[in-house]
């Protein structure tokens, strides 16, 4: 069984579900597969809106660091960076709105997915954060800046502190907060409110809103990734990832 499933209802809602235990940290291939699934859903003329969610303990824990450390050379690092870029870009450029349902933890690469989504629904136990500096990496501050105010984003990057769903709801970036057992239903409810609209108009609205975005999220994220490469060339990446895998 694959880590991704896509189901499409008669109402035009495509539901993409990630199931990658134990913590939904995606492998290199997993990121590319997710990008392909989101892109395919958006290109389907029968799809009016996409719901992206996960099963298990939390929404997403980022890249599979253990895969990276098992792989000789930089192939897995380069693959993870390109895969994350592809997946984040796919969510942002999906031809229809993407409603993301977040529960538990949303870390690292999860922030990239959520920050690029159109509407965010979260469970009341959801937390959001970027632990990248503890792993000798940088990235997705571009997307975190779409979720929290500028100076909080900086504090969260430097300290790796997390923010709650309630905080993000107060900032206006999370549309609704519900108990975990109601999360999927709420995401589908919001998606349904979009799906009843004229699909041609909604597709143009998505294109229009991306066109007036003040930040080029794709270019901005690639800029961040350059510093991850620099940290790896200097040995900081391996040092911190080895400590993570070793439980130090």
PDB file of N, CA and C in Angstrom, residues 11-12 23 28 41 54 66 80 84 87 91-92 102 109 112 123 134 143 154 159 169 185 192-193 224:
ATOM      1  N   UNK A  11     -19.113  15.353  -5.733  1.00  0.00           N
ATOM      2  CA  UNK A  11     -19.236  16.784  -5.489  1.00  0.00           C
ATOM      3  C   UNK A  11     -18.036  17.576  -5.995  1.00  0.00           C
ATOM      4  N   UNK A  12     -17.066  16.879  -6.594  1.00  0.00           N
ATOM      5  CA  UNK A  12     -15.893  17.566  -7.127  1.00  0.00           C
ATOM      6  C   UNK A  12     -14.786  17.781  -6.115  1.00  0.00           C
ATOM      7  N   UNK A  23       5.506   9.072  11.795  1.00  0.00           N
ATOM      8  CA  UNK A  23       5.253  10.507  12.015  1.00  0.00           C
ATOM      9  C   UNK A  23       4.981  11.269  10.721  1.00  0.00           C
ATOM     10  N   UNK A  28      12.271  10.974  -0.028  1.00  0.00           N
ATOM     11  CA  UNK A  28      12.450  11.745  -1.258  1.00  0.00           C
ATOM     12  C   UNK A  28      11.335  11.423  -2.253  1.00  0.00           C
ATOM     13  N   UNK A  41      -4.618  16.145  -9.433  1.00  0.00           N
ATOM     14  CA  UNK A  41      -5.962  16.492  -8.961  1.00  0.00           C
ATOM     15  C   UNK A  41      -6.390  17.846  -9.516  1.00  0.00           C
ATOM     16  N   UNK A  54      -3.774  14.066   6.621  1.00  0.00           N
ATOM     17  CA  UNK A  54      -2.953  12.911   6.979  1.00  0.00           C
ATOM     18  C   UNK A  54      -3.661  12.049   8.012  1.00  0.00           C
ATOM     19  N   UNK A  66      16.321  10.022   8.603  1.00  0.00           N
ATOM     20  CA  UNK A  66      17.008   8.729   8.656  1.00  0.00           C
ATOM     21  C   UNK A  66      17.357   8.244   7.260  1.00  0.00           C
ATOM     22  N   UNK A  80      15.672  15.431  -1.412  1.00  0.00           N
ATOM     23  CA  UNK A  80      14.695  15.966  -0.461  1.00  0.00           C
ATOM     24  C   UNK A  80      14.419  17.439  -0.749  1.00  0.00           C
ATOM     25  N   UNK A  84      10.774  18.551  -1.846  1.00  0.00           N
ATOM     26  CA  UNK A  84      10.010  19.530  -1.071  1.00  0.00           C
ATOM     27  C   UNK A  84       9.621  20.713  -1.946  1.00  0.00           C
ATOM     28  N   UNK A  87       6.747  19.659  -4.132  1.00  0.00           N
ATOM     29  CA  UNK A  87       5.481  19.480  -3.417  1.00  0.00           C
ATOM     30  C   UNK A  87       4.883  20.810  -2.987  1.00  0.00           C
ATOM     31  N   UNK A  91       1.253  22.486  -4.427  1.00  0.00           N
ATOM     32  CA  UNK A  91       0.133  22.971  -3.619  1.00  0.00           C
ATOM     33  C   UNK A  91      -0.187  24.412  -4.003  1.00  0.00           C
ATOM     34  N   UNK A  92       0.840  25.243  -4.096  1.00  0.00           N
ATOM     35  CA  UNK A  92       0.637  26.654  -4.417  1.00  0.00           C
ATOM     36  C   UNK A  92       0.034  26.834  -5.809  1.00  0.00           C
ATOM     37  N   UNK A 102      -5.022  20.016   9.377  1.00  0.00           N
ATOM     38  CA  UNK A 102      -3.816  19.792  10.182  1.00  0.00           C
ATOM     39  C   UNK A 102      -4.182  19.315  11.578  1.00  0.00           C
ATOM     40  N   UNK A 109       8.861  20.449   6.627  1.00  0.00           N
ATOM     41  CA  UNK A 109       8.189  20.394   5.340  1.00  0.00           C
ATOM     42  C   UNK A 109       6.684  20.541   5.436  1.00  0.00           C
ATOM     43  N   UNK A 112       5.768  24.023   4.866  1.00  0.00           N
ATOM     44  CA  UNK A 112       5.771  24.396   3.459  1.00  0.00           C
ATOM     45  C   UNK A 112       4.469  24.067   2.770  1.00  0.00           C
ATOM     46  N   UNK A 123      -7.010  21.017  13.971  1.00  0.00           N
ATOM     47  CA  UNK A 123      -7.567  20.486  15.209  1.00  0.00           C
ATOM     48  C   UNK A 123      -7.023  21.300  16.376  1.00  0.00           C
ATOM     49  N   UNK A 134      18.002  23.077  14.480  1.00  0.00           N
ATOM     50  CA  UNK A 134      18.512  21.965  15.289  1.00  0.00           C
ATOM     51  C   UNK A 134      19.062  20.848  14.409  1.00  0.00           C
ATOM     52  N   UNK A 143       7.255  30.121   4.120  1.00  0.00           N
ATOM     53  CA  UNK A 143       5.882  29.656   4.315  1.00  0.00           C
ATOM     54  C   UNK A 143       5.385  29.948   5.717  1.00  0.00           C
ATOM     55  N   UNK A 154      10.531  35.010  13.013  1.00  0.00           N
ATOM     56  CA  UNK A 154      11.972  35.015  13.284  1.00  0.00           C
ATOM     57  C   UNK A 154      12.287  34.330  14.619  1.00  0.00           C
ATOM     58  N   UNK A 159      14.557  29.942  17.760  1.00  0.00           N
ATOM     59  CA  UNK A 159      14.397  29.177  19.004  1.00  0.00           C
ATOM     60  C   UNK A 159      13.755  27.814  18.794  1.00  0.00           C
ATOM     61  N   UNK A 169      -5.190  30.874  14.484  1.00  0.00           N
ATOM     62  CA  UNK A 169      -6.563  31.294  14.231  1.00  0.00           C
ATOM     63  C   UNK A 169      -6.733  32.762  14.600  1.00  0.00           C
ATOM     64  N   UNK A 185     -14.359  16.229   8.820  1.00  0.00           N
ATOM     65  CA  UNK A 185     -15.680  16.723   8.448  1.00  0.00           C
ATOM     66  C   UNK A 185     -15.662  18.230   8.210  1.00  0.00           C
ATOM     67  N   UNK A 192     -16.651  21.902   0.552  1.00  0.00           N
ATOM     68  CA  UNK A 192     -17.965  21.889  -0.073  1.00  0.00           C
ATOM     69  C   UNK A 192     -18.481  23.279  -0.380  1.00  0.00           C
ATOM     70  N   UNK A 193     -18.140  24.239   0.478  1.00  0.00           N
ATOM     71  CA  UNK A 193     -18.552  25.619   0.249  1.00  0.00           C
ATOM     72  C   UNK A 193     -17.875  26.198  -0.996  1.00  0.00           C
ATOM     73  N   UNK A 224      16.243  30.175   0.293  1.00  0.00           N
ATOM     74  CA  UNK A 224      16.487  29.555   1.599  1.00  0.00           C
ATOM     75  C   UNK A 224      17.281  28.263   1.457  1.00  0.00           C
TER      76      UNK A 224
END
